[in-house]
Amino acid sequence: MFNSVSSRANFAKQEEETLKYWQDNDIFNESVRQREGSPRFTLFEGPPTANGRPGIHHALSRSFKDVIPRYKTMKGYYAPRIGGWDTHGLPVELEVEKQLGFTSKKQIEDYSIAKFNKKCKASVFKYLEDWDKMTVRLGYWCDLDHPYVTMENEYIESGWWTMKQLWDKGYLYQGYRVTPHCPRCGTSLSSHELAQGYSDATDPAIFVKFKACKNTLPEEILKAAGETPVYFMAWTTTPWTIPSNVALAVSASDDYAAVKSDNEIIILAKERVTAVGLDPDCIAVTVKGSELTECRYEPIYNPHDFGIDRKKMTGDPSQSTPVLVLEPVDHELTYPVISTDYVTMDDGTGIVHTAPAFGEDDFASGRKYSLNFIQHVDLQGIITGSYPFAGKFVKTADPEIIEDLKQRGALYKSGSITHTYPFCWRCKTPLLYYAKQSWYIRTTAVKDKLVSGNKKINWVPEHIKEGRFGDWLENNVDWAVSRERYWGTPLPVWQCTTCGKQTCIGSIDELKNEEGVEGITEPLDLHRPYVDDITFKCHSCGGQMKRVKEVIDCWFDSGNMQIAQYHYPFNESSKTIFNDGRYPADFICEAVDQTRGWFYSLHALSTLLFGEPCFKNVICLGHILDEKGEKMSKSRGNVVDVMTVLNKYGADATRWYLFTSGPPGNARRFSEQLVADVTRQFMLILWNVYSFFITYANIDNFDPTKTEFVAPTAELDKWLVSETHNLVKVVTEELDTYDITSAARAIESFVVDDLSNWYVRRSRRRFWKSENDNDKISAYFALYNCLVTVSKLLAPFMPFLADELYRNLVISVDPNAKKSVHLTDFPVCDESLIDESIEKRIRLAIKLSSLGRAARSAAGVKVRQPMATAYIKLASSAEADTIPYIKDQLMEELNIKDVTLITDETAYQSENYIQSVDGPYTIFVDKNISQDLLDEGIVREIVHRMQNIRKAAGLEIADHIKLYCYGDEYIAKVYKDFADYIRHETLADELYGDNVPEGVTPESYNLDGHVVNIAVVKV
Ligand SMILES: [Zn+2]
Ligand SMILES: [Zn+2]
């Protein structure tokens, strides 16, 4: 016997019981263990940070991530899953700074790096418990007890090994360049971090005039000008960079106009004259940009007047670092006009203000033309020197600078602009592009390999491959990998304090074995400040080697998990990772923002180290929005708490919603209501089929292990078997290509449309009849096998409900069966059981039934009222041959006495017929209903009321009854005429009239003007 099943399911509560069952029986570990020795399937877990609470987007990626290894395990693979934690970096430091009320690096250093890092370390696992709770409750299977942790010595040591490899290949270098710099965090950021922090900002947009040195101007302009002063006009959205201006850039091939305006002449691109607001009729003369490149102009702010050094950029431009040479004081300084290819006519004046200290293009021009280099801003973003606006943060100083420009007669006009501007992804401070020394990984050296390796990766959705990710690789720039911070993997480069020689250390042993090593304290902690105290002897000059002060980008840590999780190459067991399936990963899965984050850092490091990608398949998930399609955020107050939803509706409903609501790459809406809909639209439908089966199987003592098997004979059963195997085939194919959404949708449509709405609905009567004939047993086997198969197909998606179904359907009749659906093999499609001709026929029956119902309802005829004939026009004569097989089904479905095929519609196009059309298919029904059919219609209404009374009285399906029914003469007549039918339908032993026993009150109904009284009494 199966355990009886309540028709009212409480999925969330049932899941808690299943969770306990899994824990008590160690099902996850067993599912992995029992496949030991089989081929491996490897998932790389992208490490989250546990110093923030898990949110719904984490549940999204964990749900998708979970499906594939569960599936592969059932397919026979050995698939251990190692969890991981990202523990370093700015996010952690920033939290601690907030806690301590710090706003600058100086406060951290005054407080002591040792104490600061201790606090960082302590805060890393602040929300570990919440994470574990969410992970377990969601049914995400992963080894939470032995995770890799990026701050552990062993993990750091693998990072050092990687750095040493890069160093030896010449891929790690120190360069002086313009990098995005956060003035609050006091550190460079990489281009992928930059990509995380763009948002809209309103900035000043000003037109600035630079006074031309007249004797350098082209003849024509000079002639037109006479005594009038001449200015070059440039446009900028960063007024604070004007003091660092050292050149103006023009486009050599474009036309430039000298325009007369209020006692001055302004030079700008001809194409921009009107846009800027000057009068094109006042153009005095036009010259090519190339004619302006001999011109010079006077600085608005001569650095020597404000106590700022002026340097000259020299050295071979192909080297990573320019040589900056101090220039003598010169109060008569002038700067050049240069021509470059980055001047556009899209905005501004066609003349570009150039400050090599603050822009990548400007910096490149500086090196190309050996321009001056002026740095008047410190690393905190504060203006230095004796400018009237010195001592202020650059962005705050802008209004004063604009005012000062105005007073100096250098401002043509000012306004503002709203554009996208990069902000620090952690602290939201506007970033500055700042020329400074940083450490880089030369990813551009392997750009071709990055691109060609990407072609081998299977991306879901596919467009990311050549789109978002491919573009990113095509535009690759070297990875700014150092951070001038505290809590991170220390950069393992030591530098001689005497001769400047640098060396990279690749392991703890290497460090300990350096000659004259000092400052090692045990137990060893590879973090700052302890590692900073370790010194050794310079190989070249015998001087002292000290570590450089930088730590490494935390995205390096997470990207290096590909080997560091195994403590490669130090751990003995890690030596085989390339041969035993642990490397590369078969599968990774995170949100789309990781294309420039973790996906990139994994791909960059594997390509640099081993020349190959380190993941074969990747699912890239879209963002989660609220119910209205808006971004979720604390400030909007629309964040959905994931634990609330899991506890209320269960993990299965949540997971299923996430799988089926849209393709993985799309943004998806999320709310409690949307999850609740899943319960109603799918889970309860499946549950009803399941509880229907259990109820009848128990009544009839059907036991699949004892009852002799009967192969399907009925058309419906053969069809169900065929469709079930078809489903196995589809789900397998979709999961093999990582299409989780299509696989889940295929299961849902099978369960709802085929299994519940056709098979079970049409088979109900076969289970109701009292004798256990072959037809009934055939139906039991077909339905039973289908449900067991569905439980296995569902297992990777809805691990809880799947197991609940399986345990009752299988274990309760076979105690020796595997203890959980997750320990079983995934179903295999038996092609010999797929019968396409039956599937085609039933599809046709389903189609015609729905078309016929539409015609009935258009005719305004009640469902229970039988009608005479349906006239059907089919799409082809081949289809006509299938009608004999499905005619009975159609007659029942449509509650109709006969089906007639027609080819010519003209005879039926009158007001006596109602038609319904779908493409080549047409159905007509005859509106006229005979008295016999009307009588039958009334009887069916009466039987329907009787069944309702039975149900309301709480009678079991098999209970026999006495039936009382009376009314007018007409009612008495039909009650008598249809007595056999009524008895059969209601399991009534005897039919009575108005002699209702005392204490029983009949229910009264009005059916087409006839009052009917009905009472039901259990025998
Ligand atoms: Zn910052
Ligand atoms: Zn030295």
XYZ file of N, CA, C and O in Angstrom, residues 390-537:
592
model
N 42.762 75.940 -4.190
C 43.552 74.826 -3.646
C 42.947 74.346 -2.328
O 42.221 75.084 -1.667
N 43.270 73.081 -1.974
C 42.790 72.542 -0.707
C 41.413 71.923 -0.796
O 40.890 71.392 0.180
N 40.803 72.007 -1.975
C 39.453 71.451 -2.133
C 39.487 70.161 -2.929
O 40.386 69.949 -3.742
N 38.455 69.334 -2.737
C 38.273 68.147 -3.550
C 37.909 68.608 -4.962
O 37.122 69.541 -5.143
N 38.466 67.948 -5.974
C 38.347 68.449 -7.345
C 36.912 68.786 -7.769
O 36.658 69.864 -8.325
N 36.007 67.855 -7.488
C 34.634 68.073 -7.969
C 33.963 69.236 -7.235
O 33.132 69.942 -7.796
N 34.342 69.394 -5.967
C 33.779 70.489 -5.174
C 34.350 71.839 -5.615
O 33.714 72.879 -5.465
N 35.574 71.785 -6.156
C 36.236 73.034 -6.539
C 35.713 73.592 -7.858
O 35.925 74.768 -8.167
N 35.027 72.749 -8.642
C 34.587 73.170 -9.977
C 33.920 74.549 -10.039
O 34.320 75.385 -10.858
N 32.920 74.846 -9.188
C 32.267 76.162 -9.293
C 33.247 77.326 -9.090
O 33.182 78.337 -9.797
N 34.185 77.165 -8.151
C 35.163 78.233 -7.912
C 36.104 78.392 -9.096
O 36.522 79.504 -9.437
N 36.455 77.248 -9.705
C 37.348 77.299 -10.868
C 36.647 78.029 -12.007
O 37.231 78.884 -12.685
N 35.359 77.723 -12.182
C 34.596 78.383 -13.256
C 34.568 79.894 -13.020
O 34.784 80.699 -13.927
N 34.361 80.272 -11.760
C 34.333 81.688 -11.400
C 35.702 82.341 -11.681
O 35.789 83.440 -12.224
N 36.753 81.607 -11.305
C 38.097 82.124 -11.515
C 38.414 82.288 -13.008
O 39.009 83.276 -13.424
N 37.965 81.314 -13.819
C 38.167 81.391 -15.275
C 37.472 82.623 -15.842
O 37.984 83.326 -16.706
N 36.294 82.880 -15.285
C 35.506 84.025 -15.737
C 36.262 85.320 -15.475
O 36.384 86.185 -16.339
N 36.803 85.416 -14.247
C 37.544 86.620 -13.889
C 38.797 86.802 -14.727
O 39.228 87.910 -14.998
N 39.379 85.681 -15.149
C 40.569 85.753 -15.996
C 40.209 85.975 -17.458
O 41.088 85.967 -18.313
N 38.924 86.109 -17.758
C 38.489 86.330 -19.137
C 38.668 85.105 -20.012
O 38.737 85.183 -21.238
N 38.741 83.925 -19.393
C 38.984 82.706 -20.169
C 37.716 81.884 -20.380
O 37.746 80.847 -21.028
N 36.617 82.336 -19.790
C 35.382 81.560 -19.913
C 34.510 82.154 -21.014
O 34.182 83.337 -20.982
N 34.151 81.341 -22.001
C 33.249 81.825 -23.046
C 31.813 81.662 -22.581
O 31.029 82.588 -22.582
N 31.459 80.462 -22.153
C 30.170 80.270 -21.503
C 30.183 78.970 -20.711
O 31.015 78.097 -20.947
N 29.243 78.858 -19.771
C 29.189 77.615 -18.991
C 27.765 77.105 -18.913
O 26.808 77.868 -18.975
N 27.656 75.795 -18.791
C 26.353 75.148 -18.656
C 26.551 73.852 -17.898
O 27.517 73.732 -17.142
N 25.638 72.917 -18.081
C 25.849 71.629 -17.421
C 25.415 70.501 -18.353
O 24.731 70.724 -19.348
N 25.848 69.299 -18.007
C 25.565 68.141 -18.858
C 25.258 66.949 -17.963
O 25.840 66.806 -16.884
N 24.290 66.128 -18.395
C 24.051 64.878 -17.682
C 24.560 63.754 -18.572
O 24.119 63.610 -19.707
N 25.534 63.038 -18.075
C 26.143 61.954 -18.864
C 26.460 60.791 -17.933
O 26.289 60.894 -16.727
N 26.891 59.664 -18.516
C 27.285 58.574 -17.627
C 28.725 58.804 -17.212
O 29.578 59.148 -18.027
N 28.965 58.612 -15.933
C 30.285 58.860 -15.370
C 30.629 57.684 -14.464
O 29.744 57.126 -13.811
N 31.884 57.272 -14.412
C 32.228 56.140 -13.548
C 32.368 56.534 -12.076
O 32.978 57.556 -11.762
N 31.787 55.701 -11.227
C 31.916 55.874 -9.782
C 32.545 54.610 -9.212
O 32.460 53.545 -9.818
N 33.145 54.726 -8.051
C 33.727 53.555 -7.393
C 32.618 52.555 -7.112
O 31.595 52.910 -6.539
N 32.799 51.310 -7.537
C 31.735 50.317 -7.399
C 31.443 49.988 -5.949
O 30.396 49.455 -5.637
N 32.385 50.330 -5.048
C 32.121 50.050 -3.640
C 31.649 51.287 -2.890
O 30.686 51.246 -2.163
N 32.365 52.425 -3.041
C 32.063 53.547 -2.148
C 31.330 54.672 -2.854
O 30.968 55.657 -2.225
N 31.089 54.529 -4.175
C 30.280 55.480 -4.940
C 30.913 56.864 -5.117
O 30.244 57.803 -5.537
N 32.191 56.991 -4.779
C 32.884 58.251 -5.026
C 33.166 58.360 -6.528
O 33.503 57.362 -7.152
N 33.015 59.587 -7.109
C 33.360 59.714 -8.532
C 34.838 59.377 -8.736
O 35.694 59.827 -7.977
N 35.113 58.575 -9.748
C 36.500 58.180 -9.998
C 37.217 59.268 -10.771
O 36.599 60.031 -11.506
N 38.522 59.319 -10.596
C 39.341 60.223 -11.390
C 40.230 59.362 -12.273
O 40.736 58.336 -11.827
N 40.396 59.778 -13.515
C 41.422 59.125 -14.331
C 42.714 59.807 -13.947
O 42.830 61.030 -14.050
N 43.666 59.026 -13.488
C 44.815 59.614 -12.819
C 46.088 58.908 -13.277
O 46.154 57.676 -13.274
N 47.087 59.681 -13.706
C 48.334 59.061 -14.147
C 49.170 58.711 -12.939
O 49.471 59.575 -12.113
N 49.483 57.442 -12.805
C 50.305 57.041 -11.669
C 50.890 55.661 -11.900
O 50.559 54.967 -12.860
N 51.738 55.259 -10.977
C 52.409 53.974 -11.052
C 51.478 52.890 -10.521
O 50.910 53.031 -9.440
N 51.300 51.812 -11.281
C 50.512 50.673 -10.817
C 51.106 49.405 -11.390
O 51.901 49.459 -12.316
N 50.661 48.256 -10.842
C 51.080 46.965 -11.387
C 50.025 46.474 -12.362
O 48.824 46.566 -12.093
N 50.491 45.947 -13.474
C 49.590 45.468 -14.520
C 49.895 44.029 -14.882
O 51.048 43.593 -14.818
N 48.825 43.311 -15.287
C 49.032 42.015 -15.930
C 48.842 42.248 -17.424
O 47.814 42.810 -17.841
N 49.814 41.814 -18.202
C 49.814 42.110 -19.633
C 48.859 41.168 -20.372
O 49.277 40.311 -21.136
N 47.570 41.341 -20.144
C 46.586 40.482 -20.819
C 46.583 40.730 -22.321
O 46.246 39.841 -23.094
N 46.945 41.946 -22.735
C 46.939 42.252 -24.165
C 47.923 41.363 -24.927
O 47.757 41.146 -26.117
N 48.915 40.810 -24.210
C 49.891 39.947 -24.877
C 49.242 38.643 -25.353
O 49.750 37.991 -26.254
N 48.142 38.255 -24.713
C 47.486 36.994 -25.110
C 46.083 37.257 -25.659
O 45.231 36.382 -25.636
N 45.875 38.481 -26.139
C 44.537 38.850 -26.603
C 43.986 37.858 -27.647
O 42.831 37.441 -27.561
N 44.805 37.478 -28.606
C 44.327 36.550 -29.641
C 43.875 35.231 -29.038
O 42.880 34.649 -29.453
N 44.620 34.782 -28.048
C 44.251 33.526 -27.390
C 42.995 33.680 -26.543
O 42.204 32.750 -26.420
N 42.838 34.852 -25.941
C 41.606 35.108 -25.177
C 40.413 34.999 -26.118
O 39.387 34.402 -25.793
N 40.570 35.598 -27.296
C 39.477 35.613 -28.266
C 39.228 34.218 -28.839
O 38.098 33.741 -28.879
N 40.305 33.521 -29.225
C 40.097 32.201 -29.843
C 39.627 31.181 -28.810
O 38.815 30.314 -29.111
N 40.114 31.298 -27.568
C 39.651 30.405 -26.502
C 38.167 30.573 -26.247
O 37.430 29.600 -26.045
N 37.707 31.800 -26.291
C 36.288 32.086 -26.052
C 35.409 31.352 -27.058
O 34.294 30.950 -26.749
N 35.931 31.157 -28.258
C 35.128 30.489 -29.289
C 34.833 29.036 -28.931
O 33.901 28.435 -29.446
N 35.634 28.473 -28.029
C 35.415 27.069 -27.637
C 34.394 26.944 -26.504
O 34.015 25.843 -26.132
N 33.999 28.075 -25.918
C 33.100 28.022 -24.759
C 31.645 28.030 -25.219
O 31.280 28.762 -26.132
N 30.826 27.190 -24.576
C 29.388 27.195 -24.868
C 28.693 28.207 -23.951
O 28.601 28.008 -22.744
N 28.241 29.300 -24.534
C 27.579 30.351 -23.749
C 26.070 30.209 -23.836
O 25.514 30.048 -24.919
N 25.400 30.314 -22.689
C 23.939 30.373 -22.632
C 23.576 31.646 -21.877
O 23.915 31.755 -20.708
N 22.932 32.635 -22.500
C 22.521 32.678 -23.905
C 23.720 32.889 -24.841
O 24.736 33.471 -24.442
N 23.544 32.448 -26.056
C 24.653 32.379 -26.993
C 25.207 33.754 -27.360
O 26.397 33.898 -27.625
N 24.325 34.765 -27.360
C 24.772 36.075 -27.857
C 25.844 36.726 -26.990
O 26.554 37.619 -27.427
N 25.982 36.269 -25.743
C 27.007 36.843 -24.863
C 28.408 36.558 -25.422
O 29.325 37.366 -25.301
N 28.539 35.398 -26.035
C 29.844 34.947 -26.516
C 30.501 35.984 -27.445
O 31.616 36.419 -27.190
N 29.778 36.368 -28.507
C 30.356 37.341 -29.432
C 29.986 38.770 -29.015
O 30.605 39.725 -29.444
N 28.946 38.882 -28.197
C 28.489 40.206 -27.772
C 29.268 40.697 -26.569
O 30.456 41.000 -26.651
N 28.568 40.715 -25.445
C 29.139 41.311 -24.244
C 30.534 40.816 -23.884
O 31.425 41.602 -23.582
N 30.732 39.489 -23.933
C 32.036 38.957 -23.550
C 33.055 39.125 -24.683
O 34.189 39.550 -24.463
N 32.625 38.800 -25.902
C 33.520 38.903 -27.060
C 34.021 40.329 -27.254
O 35.216 40.559 -27.487
N 33.106 41.301 -27.142
C 33.491 42.712 -27.283
C 34.516 43.105 -26.238
O 35.466 43.837 -26.496
N 34.248 42.618 -25.040
C 35.144 42.939 -23.916
C 36.546 42.437 -24.201
O 37.544 43.121 -23.934
N 36.640 41.242 -24.771
C 37.960 40.678 -25.086
C 38.602 41.423 -26.253
O 39.808 41.667 -26.251
N 37.783 41.776 -27.251
C 38.312 42.501 -28.407
C 38.934 43.833 -27.984
O 39.897 44.294 -28.567
N 38.322 44.466 -26.982
C 38.809 45.772 -26.530
C 39.693 45.631 -25.291
O 39.737 46.518 -24.450
N 40.331 44.506 -25.179
C 41.112 44.203 -23.986
C 42.199 45.246 -23.712
O 42.861 45.733 -24.620
N 42.303 45.592 -22.427
C 43.431 46.428 -21.981
C 44.113 45.674 -20.845
O 43.518 44.783 -20.249
N 45.358 46.026 -20.567
C 46.079 45.333 -19.504
C 45.343 45.489 -18.172
O 44.696 46.496 -17.907
N 45.461 44.464 -17.360
C 44.707 44.366 -16.107
C 45.457 45.109 -14.999
O 46.534 44.689 -14.582
N 44.877 46.223 -14.556
C 45.471 46.967 -13.434
C 45.180 46.154 -12.176
O 44.077 46.175 -11.660
N 46.162 45.443 -11.685
C 45.895 44.385 -10.714
C 46.304 44.748 -9.283
O 45.987 44.046 -8.344
N 47.014 45.880 -9.126
C 47.442 46.212 -7.762
C 46.469 47.183 -7.107
O 45.820 47.977 -7.773
N 46.361 47.077 -5.810
C 45.521 47.981 -5.027
C 46.371 48.543 -3.897
O 47.020 47.760 -3.189
N 46.337 49.849 -3.717
C 47.127 50.458 -2.635
C 46.308 50.368 -1.359
O 45.866 51.373 -0.818
N 46.027 49.105 -0.955
C 45.130 48.876 0.176
C 45.753 47.904 1.178
O 46.967 47.659 1.146
N 44.905 47.338 2.051
C 45.421 46.588 3.200
C 44.968 45.139 3.258
O 45.753 44.248 3.519
N 43.647 44.907 3.058
C 43.105 43.564 3.264
C 42.996 42.849 1.923
O 41.996 42.975 1.211
N 44.051 42.147 1.561
C 44.052 41.434 0.294
C 45.263 40.533 0.214
O 46.115 40.541 1.116
N 45.330 39.775 -0.851
C 46.515 38.954 -1.091
C 47.673 39.896 -1.387
O 47.617 40.659 -2.348
N 48.735 39.874 -0.564
C 49.844 40.801 -0.812
C 50.532 40.477 -2.136
O 50.730 39.309 -2.463
N 50.854 41.507 -2.891
C 51.593 41.311 -4.136
C 52.971 40.783 -3.774
O 53.703 41.433 -3.018
N 53.374 39.602 -4.289
C 54.618 38.984 -3.795
C 55.865 39.507 -4.510
O 56.681 38.728 -4.977
N 55.975 40.827 -4.619
C 57.160 41.408 -5.253
C 57.978 42.132 -4.179
O 57.426 42.921 -3.410
N 59.249 41.807 -4.124
C 60.168 42.467 -3.194
C 61.140 43.327 -4.002
O 61.511 42.961 -5.123
N 61.496 44.479 -3.426
C 62.352 45.413 -4.158
C 63.534 45.809 -3.276
O 63.373 46.040 -2.068
N 64.708 45.919 -3.904
C 65.911 46.280 -3.157
C 65.881 47.767 -2.802
O 65.657 48.611 -3.673
N 66.095 48.081 -1.534
C 66.059 49.475 -1.107
C 67.315 50.217 -1.545
O 67.369 51.437 -1.490
N 68.312 49.469 -2.008
C 69.551 50.099 -2.458
C 69.610 50.258 -3.974
O 69.693 51.363 -4.481
N 69.498 49.128 -4.697
C 69.682 49.208 -6.147
C 68.371 49.177 -6.920
O 68.368 49.325 -8.143
N 67.244 48.949 -6.252
C 65.946 49.004 -6.927
C 65.564 47.726 -7.646
O 64.499 47.626 -8.232
N 66.409 46.694 -7.591
C 66.087 45.435 -8.260
C 64.838 44.805 -7.638
O 64.626 44.854 -6.438
N 63.977 44.249 -8.512
C 62.743 43.624 -8.030
C 62.764 42.130 -8.282
O 63.331 41.663 -9.264
N 62.119 41.388 -7.387
C 61.986 39.950 -7.597
C 60.613 39.490 -7.119
O 60.031 40.087 -6.219
N 60.105 38.445 -7.763
C 58.773 37.942 -7.391
C 58.940 36.599 -6.699
O 59.687 35.737 -7.168
N 58.252 36.437 -5.595
C 58.363 35.222 -4.786
C 57.148 34.333 -5.073
O 56.011 34.787 -5.006
N 57.381 33.037 -5.366
C 56.295 32.168 -5.815
C 55.785 31.168 -4.800
O 54.859 30.420 -5.100
N 56.382 31.141 -3.592
C 55.876 30.194 -2.582
C 56.424 30.555 -1.212
O 57.381 31.336 -1.098
N 55.862 29.957 -0.190
C 56.322 30.211 1.176
C 57.750 29.678 1.341
O 58.621 30.339 1.909
N 57.991 28.475 0.798
C 59.327 27.888 0.899
C 60.383 28.776 0.263
O 61.459 28.975 0.819
N 60.040 29.282 -0.915
C 60.980 30.141 -1.629
C 61.362 31.338 -0.761
O 62.530 31.716 -0.671
N 60.355 31.915 -0.108
C 60.595 33.085 0.737
C 61.492 32.714 1.913
O 62.468 33.400 2.224
N 61.159 31.581 2.556
C 61.904 31.165 3.742
C 63.357 30.834 3.409
O 64.229 30.937 4.261
N 63.576 30.399 2.140
C 64.932 29.988 1.757
C 65.778 31.106 1.172
O 66.910 30.876 0.771
N 65.203 32.324 1.098
C 66.005 33.442 0.584
C 67.158 33.705 1.556
O 67.004 33.568 2.775
N 68.292 34.127 0.969
C 69.456 34.379 1.808
C 69.188 35.567 2.732
O 68.653 36.592 2.290
N 69.526 35.405 3.993
C 69.413 36.494 4.954
C 67.982 36.869 5.281
O 67.697 38.014 5.647
N 67.060 35.911 5.137
C 65.656 36.245 5.389
C 65.434 36.551 6.865
O 65.980 35.896 7.741
N 64.663 37.607 7.114
C 64.387 38.026 8.490
C 62.940 38.442 8.621
O 62.307 38.797 7.630
N 62.433 38.388 9.832
C 61.099 38.944 10.109
C 59.960 37.959 9.955
O 58.794 38.341 10.011
N 60.289 36.665 9.774
C 59.201 35.675 9.669
C 58.721 35.329 11.072
O 59.522 34.969 11.935
N 57.424 35.490 11.299
C 56.882 35.122 12.607
C 55.925 33.956 12.424
O 55.166 33.910 11.468
N 55.996 33.001 13.344
C 55.097 31.848 13.309
C 54.054 32.025 14.399
O 54.358 32.560 15.454
N 52.818 31.574 14.198
C 52.342 30.996 12.944
C 52.308 32.055 11.844
O 51.967 33.208 12.108
N 52.651 31.617 10.687
C 52.771 32.514 9.550
C 51.409 33.076 9.156
O 50.430 32.351 9.076
N 51.358 34.386 8.954
C 50.151 35.006 8.391
C 50.623 35.803 7.190
O 51.408 36.735 7.334
N 50.172 35.411 5.993
C 50.693 36.038 4.778
C 50.098 37.416 4.511
O 50.339 37.998 3.474
N 49.282 37.928 5.434
C 48.687 39.245 5.211
C 49.612 40.382 5.659
O 50.570 40.161 6.380
N 49.256 41.584 5.214
C 49.874 42.775 5.768
C 49.423 42.895 7.230
O 48.335 42.465 7.548
N 50.158 43.447 8.122
C 51.495 44.029 7.917
C 52.610 42.996 8.100
O 53.760 43.329 7.886
N 52.245 41.731 8.501
C 53.298 40.767 8.866
C 54.220 40.468 7.696
O 55.437 40.395 7.845
N 53.615 40.323 6.500
C 54.424 39.979 5.342
C 55.344 41.147 4.958
O 56.412 40.948 4.383
N 54.927 42.372 5.343
C 55.744 43.553 5.021
C 57.042 43.578 5.831
O 58.001 44.260 5.467
N 57.021 42.857 6.966
C 58.209 42.856 7.841
C 59.264 41.868 7.384
O 60.367 41.842 7.917
N 58.898 41.024 6.410
C 59.852 39.994 5.972
C 60.818 40.590 4.940
O 60.386 41.137 3.932
N 62.107 40.527 5.239
C 63.128 41.081 4.329
C 64.175 40.007 4.045
O 64.260 39.016 4.774
N 64.897 40.201 2.959
C 66.032 39.304 2.684
C 67.082 40.063 1.878
O 66.889 41.249 1.562
N 68.141 39.363 1.513
C 69.299 40.017 0.910
C 69.159 40.108 -0.602
O 68.747 39.154 -1.253
